[in-house]
Amino acid sequence: MTDITMRHPSRPGFYNCGLPAAVRSSLAEAGDVLIPRSDTMPPAGDIAALFVSERVSPAEAAELEGILGALTEVSVATLTDLELNRPERFAVLRTWVYQAYYGSPVVTGLMQLQGSAYHGAPQPFGYELHEDAPVPTEPRGTFIPTEEVVRVRR
Amino acid sequence: MSAVEQAEVVVIGAGVGGGAIASRLLESGVRVVMLEQGPHIDPLDHAQLRTDWEFSLTREWAFDPNVRGLDEDYPVTGDGFNPFLFNAVGGSTNHYGGFWHRMKPAEFRKGTEHGLANSEDWPISHEDLVPYYEENDRRFGVSGLAGDPSHPPREPRPTPPLRHGPYARIIADGLDRLGWHWWPADNAIASVPYRGRQACNNCGMCTPGCPRGSLGTATEAYIKPALRAGLDLRVGARVVRICTDHTGKASGVEYVDRATRAMHRVDAPLVVLAANGIGTPRILLNSANAQAPHGLANEHDQVGRNLMLHGYVLADIWYDQPTGHFMGPWGASTFSHEFHATDAMRGAVNGMTLTFGAGFGPAAVSLGGTTGIAPVAWGQAHHAEFARAFDHNVFAALQIEDLPQSDNRITLDPDVVDSSGIPAARRHYRLHENDRTLLEFGTQRLQEFATASGARSIDVQPVDDRYNPPGWHLMGTARMGARPESSVVDSWHRAWNVPGLVICDGSSMTTGGAVNPTSTIGAMALRCADGLIASMRSGLAVAADPAPAGRA
Ligand SMILES: Cc1cc2nc3c(=O)[nH]c(=O)nc-3n(C[C@H](O)[C@H](O)[C@H](O)COP(=O)(O)OP(=O)(O)OC[C@H]3O[C@@H](n4cnc5c(N)ncnc54)[C@H](O)[C@@H]3O)c2cc1C
């Protein structure tokens, strides 16, 4: 019997299909509109374009091309219109951008710099917790023993 | 087809049911061949070492096999719920939460209590399972605190309670204000180093598996010890059908090696089927033959029926103060059984568990948390709104005991097949009116809790036309019972009318209780194994005896 080492087709990089240059650049523009630069955080555009290119499947690339290609331009107005009139399409775009942004080590690193305890990849460090779990001071509750189960009146 | 091999026992499925039985049989000197369609999972396969770990939950660690679409997955067509399961050594515990509950005595007596829909008493009692619950807890390294008055008294947990983020205090205070029962939740997560496993380091996310081995999976609890005891585990081995001899007795199995596509056959006097609440009926139905034209053990058309999932409503609760929802084990911190027993005043029978604990990470929070109801605003407001949401979330789940119904079922899809050409499973599930009433009652309680705990807001999944619950507790499709007319196996998991076939996994549950099922599945499987060992030692055939209705 063969011991199979699975190659997960959905692992990052596996599809190796990327995004056409035009889609990539509109996605970067859309990312900048959805999550713009703040005083402390970068905009999402380039982060999203890179993240999505590395992970997208051919079908997903085509879907994004359809969504972005249908916009006359990428702006607050056109994305507002998309959200209002094609919410399912807008949700696909937003999901990619948000996943990319908060899955980026640059972003989680900056969050940490600004005082968040969140440190990106959960392992290998985990979190040190010093307080024991709370325990009821006034325990409540009962159970019905097997021999006391009776028909309920409905 | 290669030459037919001979084995003492063949076990189908390396999950909880299969793992517990195989491990116990091996310890008694029985030689076991185990067939598992999925691969071994390597610690480095888990996503927690990557910053994009949340993205992995939409890919290779997605709960739904239809989304993952890996070669080892089989499609689950149909509708009514999201099918959540995992196909690999360790079964669905590879990405479970490890919330750990025992069913209470009354949960084994739903026939006596009300008998609504297809509710029946289990042919065994809580007390029959107690020694096995204890043993199973030790195998999994369960953590928790003794003394909950809402349960029969029991032994201390093998490991002390876990620590949680600040959310645990917020939850406890809220429940205290309401005067409701609550208790620190048990989890199948080792809080201290345990039997060669590392202690949980509170990394915040258990569902893409656990690279440390702290999460008690079927692999940690049973498969690794079984391998040390000589288990012949074959991965990538997908069972196509169970074979029978001319008398109708189970005689072995045929499986396909997914790597080579070659067919193999292993004959054995005892076949143990443990492929879960969807995989098990699928194999039984696909094993139809001239003697059993409607599927094996299906003389009374019970295979695949009475599918139970637990009715679910998930909620995101948002607070002004930090909750630390990304730290601490994802396993529940706290549960309430205030509404666990039937109270006819609610207008419905059965009860519910309210579970509270950690949420997900920043990507999930930005997209609206566990429910996805209210994603963080985009545009100029994004960063400020994200700061209000991240680190301010608590996860809550309302879980009710759903009624077993004939039409809630697994069948074979006539058109769709898996990568080995075996028919896909097809699902159908609808809520009973009783279940709907309970969910509506429970939703109001969640809202009360949010107010009492000082929440800013709560997002609750509605119980309406869009209701599409998580199907991660797959129960009842080959259920245990006292009569062949309304069940598939007897009190010792022996298939009615198919000597030599034993079925033991989530599908065996007569009713589902209002609690997470895996502790009960493991306990049932250890008990089942003891029955098999006793039969083997005394030379008795493994065959169900329908008359008189066997009580354990
Ligand atoms: C996301 C998620 C979260 C969960 N959280 C919890 C929780 O917190 N607490 C809890 O109690 N439960 C939880 N569960 C449920 C728990 O995982 C299951 O109850 C438990 O794993 C079921 O055990 P089982 O033995 O019935 O089947 P499984 O563990 O699913 O094992 C069945 C095995 O059979 C194999 N198989 C199927 N068909 C074939 C075939 N044809 N040939 C060969 N092998 C086959 C499968 O690949 C699988 O490995 C969760 C489940 C999921 C998916």
PDB file of N, CA and C in Angstrom, chain A residues 47-93:
ATOM      1  N   ILE A  47      -0.928  45.045  -1.295  1.00  0.00           N
ATOM      2  CA  ILE A  47      -0.964  43.830  -0.461  1.00  0.00           C
ATOM      3  C   ILE A  47      -1.976  42.850  -1.053  1.00  0.00           C
ATOM      4  N   ALA A  48      -3.149  43.379  -1.402  1.00  0.00           N
ATOM      5  CA  ALA A  48      -4.204  42.507  -1.943  1.00  0.00           C
ATOM      6  C   ALA A  48      -3.794  41.951  -3.296  1.00  0.00           C
ATOM      7  N   ALA A  49      -3.221  42.787  -4.142  1.00  0.00           N
ATOM      8  CA  ALA A  49      -2.857  42.311  -5.483  1.00  0.00           C
ATOM      9  C   ALA A  49      -1.859  41.161  -5.392  1.00  0.00           C
ATOM     10  N   LEU A  50      -0.901  41.283  -4.501  1.00  0.00           N
ATOM     11  CA  LEU A  50       0.105  40.224  -4.349  1.00  0.00           C
ATOM     12  C   LEU A  50      -0.518  38.960  -3.759  1.00  0.00           C
ATOM     13  N   PHE A  51      -1.256  39.129  -2.671  1.00  0.00           N
ATOM     14  CA  PHE A  51      -1.855  37.996  -1.964  1.00  0.00           C
ATOM     15  C   PHE A  51      -2.769  37.201  -2.906  1.00  0.00           C
ATOM     16  N   VAL A  52      -3.611  37.936  -3.615  1.00  0.00           N
ATOM     17  CA  VAL A  52      -4.600  37.264  -4.470  1.00  0.00           C
ATOM     18  C   VAL A  52      -3.881  36.574  -5.631  1.00  0.00           C
ATOM     19  N   SER A  53      -2.916  37.242  -6.241  1.00  0.00           N
ATOM     20  CA  SER A  53      -2.201  36.621  -7.370  1.00  0.00           C
ATOM     21  C   SER A  53      -1.575  35.303  -6.960  1.00  0.00           C
ATOM     22  N   GLU A  54      -1.069  35.255  -5.755  1.00  0.00           N
ATOM     23  CA  GLU A  54      -0.393  34.033  -5.312  1.00  0.00           C
ATOM     24  C   GLU A  54      -1.349  32.890  -5.042  1.00  0.00           C
ATOM     25  N   ARG A  55      -2.590  33.218  -4.748  1.00  0.00           N
ATOM     26  CA  ARG A  55      -3.485  32.176  -4.252  1.00  0.00           C
ATOM     27  C   ARG A  55      -4.660  31.834  -5.151  1.00  0.00           C
ATOM     28  N   VAL A  56      -4.953  32.696  -6.092  1.00  0.00           N
ATOM     29  CA  VAL A  56      -6.213  32.583  -6.811  1.00  0.00           C
ATOM     30  C   VAL A  56      -6.224  31.360  -7.741  1.00  0.00           C
ATOM     31  N   SER A  57      -7.383  30.737  -7.885  1.00  0.00           N
ATOM     32  CA  SER A  57      -7.532  29.628  -8.836  1.00  0.00           C
ATOM     33  C   SER A  57      -7.961  30.222 -10.178  1.00  0.00           C
ATOM     34  N   PRO A  58      -7.856  29.474 -11.260  1.00  0.00           N
ATOM     35  CA  PRO A  58      -8.277  30.023 -12.555  1.00  0.00           C
ATOM     36  C   PRO A  58      -9.734  30.512 -12.528  1.00  0.00           C
ATOM     37  N   ALA A  59     -10.616  29.754 -11.883  1.00  0.00           N
ATOM     38  CA  ALA A  59     -12.031  30.169 -11.854  1.00  0.00           C
ATOM     39  C   ALA A  59     -12.191  31.461 -11.056  1.00  0.00           C
ATOM     40  N   GLU A  60     -11.452  31.560  -9.957  1.00  0.00           N
ATOM     41  CA  GLU A  60     -11.547  32.773  -9.134  1.00  0.00           C
ATOM     42  C   GLU A  60     -10.959  33.978  -9.867  1.00  0.00           C
ATOM     43  N   ALA A  61      -9.881  33.734 -10.605  1.00  0.00           N
ATOM     44  CA  ALA A  61      -9.273  34.830 -11.378  1.00  0.00           C
ATOM     45  C   ALA A  61     -10.286  35.350 -12.395  1.00  0.00           C
ATOM     46  N   ALA A  62     -11.002  34.413 -13.026  1.00  0.00           N
ATOM     47  CA  ALA A  62     -11.992  34.812 -14.035  1.00  0.00           C
ATOM     48  C   ALA A  62     -13.133  35.586 -13.373  1.00  0.00           C
ATOM     49  N   GLU A  63     -13.517  35.145 -12.189  1.00  0.00           N
ATOM     50  CA  GLU A  63     -14.606  35.833 -11.473  1.00  0.00           C
ATOM     51  C   GLU A  63     -14.197  37.272 -11.145  1.00  0.00           C
ATOM     52  N   LEU A  64     -12.987  37.425 -10.628  1.00  0.00           N
ATOM     53  CA  LEU A  64     -12.510  38.777 -10.294  1.00  0.00           C
ATOM     54  C   LEU A  64     -12.396  39.648 -11.542  1.00  0.00           C
ATOM     55  N   GLU A  65     -11.958  39.026 -12.614  1.00  0.00           N
ATOM     56  CA  GLU A  65     -11.837  39.770 -13.871  1.00  0.00           C
ATOM     57  C   GLU A  65     -13.213  40.282 -14.295  1.00  0.00           C
ATOM     58  N   GLY A  66     -14.224  39.423 -14.126  1.00  0.00           N
ATOM     59  CA  GLY A  66     -15.593  39.814 -14.481  1.00  0.00           C
ATOM     60  C   GLY A  66     -16.075  40.971 -13.611  1.00  0.00           C
ATOM     61  N   ILE A  67     -15.815  40.886 -12.323  1.00  0.00           N
ATOM     62  CA  ILE A  67     -16.294  41.919 -11.392  1.00  0.00           C
ATOM     63  C   ILE A  67     -15.592  43.255 -11.666  1.00  0.00           C
ATOM     64  N   LEU A  68     -14.274  43.214 -11.743  1.00  0.00           N
ATOM     65  CA  LEU A  68     -13.522  44.468 -11.903  1.00  0.00           C
ATOM     66  C   LEU A  68     -13.657  45.019 -13.323  1.00  0.00           C
ATOM     67  N   GLY A  69     -13.722  44.108 -14.288  1.00  0.00           N
ATOM     68  CA  GLY A  69     -13.835  44.529 -15.684  1.00  0.00           C
ATOM     69  C   GLY A  69     -15.136  45.255 -15.969  1.00  0.00           C
ATOM     70  N   ALA A  70     -16.164  44.975 -15.167  1.00  0.00           N
ATOM     71  CA  ALA A  70     -17.465  45.603 -15.414  1.00  0.00           C
ATOM     72  C   ALA A  70     -17.544  47.022 -14.842  1.00  0.00           C
ATOM     73  N   LEU A  71     -16.542  47.409 -14.068  1.00  0.00           N
ATOM     74  CA  LEU A  71     -16.560  48.773 -13.506  1.00  0.00           C
ATOM     75  C   LEU A  71     -16.033  49.764 -14.550  1.00  0.00           C
ATOM     76  N   THR A  72     -16.693  50.892 -14.661  1.00  0.00           N
ATOM     77  CA  THR A  72     -16.207  51.886 -15.626  1.00  0.00           C
ATOM     78  C   THR A  72     -14.880  52.473 -15.141  1.00  0.00           C
ATOM     79  N   GLU A  73     -14.771  52.608 -13.844  1.00  0.00           N
ATOM     80  CA  GLU A  73     -13.507  53.037 -13.218  1.00  0.00           C
ATOM     81  C   GLU A  73     -13.566  52.544 -11.781  1.00  0.00           C
ATOM     82  N   VAL A  74     -12.431  52.542 -11.103  1.00  0.00           N
ATOM     83  CA  VAL A  74     -12.457  52.140  -9.694  1.00  0.00           C
ATOM     84  C   VAL A  74     -12.484  53.403  -8.847  1.00  0.00           C
ATOM     85  N   SER A  75     -13.593  53.609  -8.148  1.00  0.00           N
ATOM     86  CA  SER A  75     -13.711  54.815  -7.322  1.00  0.00           C
ATOM     87  C   SER A  75     -14.705  54.523  -6.194  1.00  0.00           C
ATOM     88  N   VAL A  76     -14.778  55.445  -5.247  1.00  0.00           N
ATOM     89  CA  VAL A  76     -15.760  55.291  -4.169  1.00  0.00           C
ATOM     90  C   VAL A  76     -17.160  55.168  -4.772  1.00  0.00           C
ATOM     91  N   ALA A  77     -17.440  55.970  -5.790  1.00  0.00           N
ATOM     92  CA  ALA A  77     -18.793  55.975  -6.383  1.00  0.00           C
ATOM     93  C   ALA A  77     -19.117  54.629  -7.028  1.00  0.00           C
ATOM     94  N   THR A  78     -18.180  54.076  -7.818  1.00  0.00           N
ATOM     95  CA  THR A  78     -18.505  52.818  -8.517  1.00  0.00           C
ATOM     96  C   THR A  78     -18.574  51.650  -7.532  1.00  0.00           C
ATOM     97  N   LEU A  79     -17.744  51.684  -6.497  1.00  0.00           N
ATOM     98  CA  LEU A  79     -17.813  50.587  -5.520  1.00  0.00           C
ATOM     99  C   LEU A  79     -19.075  50.701  -4.659  1.00  0.00           C
ATOM    100  N   THR A  80     -19.502  51.922  -4.384  1.00  0.00           N
ATOM    101  CA  THR A  80     -20.766  52.108  -3.655  1.00  0.00           C
ATOM    102  C   THR A  80     -21.917  51.548  -4.496  1.00  0.00           C
ATOM    103  N   ASP A  81     -21.864  51.844  -5.772  1.00  0.00           N
ATOM    104  CA  ASP A  81     -22.890  51.358  -6.692  1.00  0.00           C
ATOM    105  C   ASP A  81     -22.872  49.826  -6.761  1.00  0.00           C
ATOM    106  N   LEU A  82     -21.690  49.261  -6.809  1.00  0.00           N
ATOM    107  CA  LEU A  82     -21.566  47.791  -6.851  1.00  0.00           C
ATOM    108  C   LEU A  82     -22.150  47.176  -5.577  1.00  0.00           C
ATOM    109  N   GLU A  83     -21.830  47.767  -4.448  1.00  0.00           N
ATOM    110  CA  GLU A  83     -22.315  47.229  -3.170  1.00  0.00           C
ATOM    111  C   GLU A  83     -23.844  47.259  -3.125  1.00  0.00           C
ATOM    112  N   LEU A  84     -24.400  48.330  -3.681  1.00  0.00           N
ATOM    113  CA  LEU A  84     -25.856  48.507  -3.646  1.00  0.00           C
ATOM    114  C   LEU A  84     -26.566  47.586  -4.630  1.00  0.00           C
ATOM    115  N   ASN A  85     -26.027  47.504  -5.827  1.00  0.00           N
ATOM    116  CA  ASN A  85     -26.752  46.819  -6.900  1.00  0.00           C
ATOM    117  C   ASN A  85     -26.307  45.392  -7.174  1.00  0.00           C
ATOM    118  N   ARG A  86     -25.060  45.051  -6.841  1.00  0.00           N
ATOM    119  CA  ARG A  86     -24.583  43.683  -7.027  1.00  0.00           C
ATOM    120  C   ARG A  86     -23.879  43.250  -5.742  1.00  0.00           C
ATOM    121  N   PRO A  87     -24.656  43.143  -4.647  1.00  0.00           N
ATOM    122  CA  PRO A  87     -23.995  42.891  -3.355  1.00  0.00           C
ATOM    123  C   PRO A  87     -23.169  41.610  -3.326  1.00  0.00           C
ATOM    124  N   GLU A  88     -23.594  40.587  -4.074  1.00  0.00           N
ATOM    125  CA  GLU A  88     -22.833  39.324  -4.025  1.00  0.00           C
ATOM    126  C   GLU A  88     -21.473  39.502  -4.692  1.00  0.00           C
ATOM    127  N   ARG A  89     -21.430  40.294  -5.762  1.00  0.00           N
ATOM    128  CA  ARG A  89     -20.156  40.569  -6.443  1.00  0.00           C
ATOM    129  C   ARG A  89     -19.253  41.422  -5.548  1.00  0.00           C
ATOM    130  N   PHE A  90     -19.878  42.409  -4.904  1.00  0.00           N
ATOM    131  CA  PHE A  90     -19.105  43.269  -4.016  1.00  0.00           C
ATOM    132  C   PHE A  90     -18.503  42.437  -2.873  1.00  0.00           C
ATOM    133  N   ALA A  91     -19.307  41.484  -2.353  1.00  0.00           N
ATOM    134  CA  ALA A  91     -18.833  40.668  -1.229  1.00  0.00           C
ATOM    135  C   ALA A  91     -17.610  39.847  -1.634  1.00  0.00           C
ATOM    136  N   VAL A  92     -17.581  39.353  -2.868  1.00  0.00           N
ATOM    137  CA  VAL A  92     -16.422  38.574  -3.331  1.00  0.00           C
ATOM    138  C   VAL A  92     -15.169  39.460  -3.295  1.00  0.00           C
ATOM    139  N   LEU A  93     -15.312  40.656  -3.825  1.00  0.00           N
ATOM    140  CA  LEU A  93     -14.180  41.591  -3.873  1.00  0.00           C
ATOM    141  C   LEU A  93     -13.713  41.957  -2.460  1.00  0.00           C
TER     142      LEU A  93
END
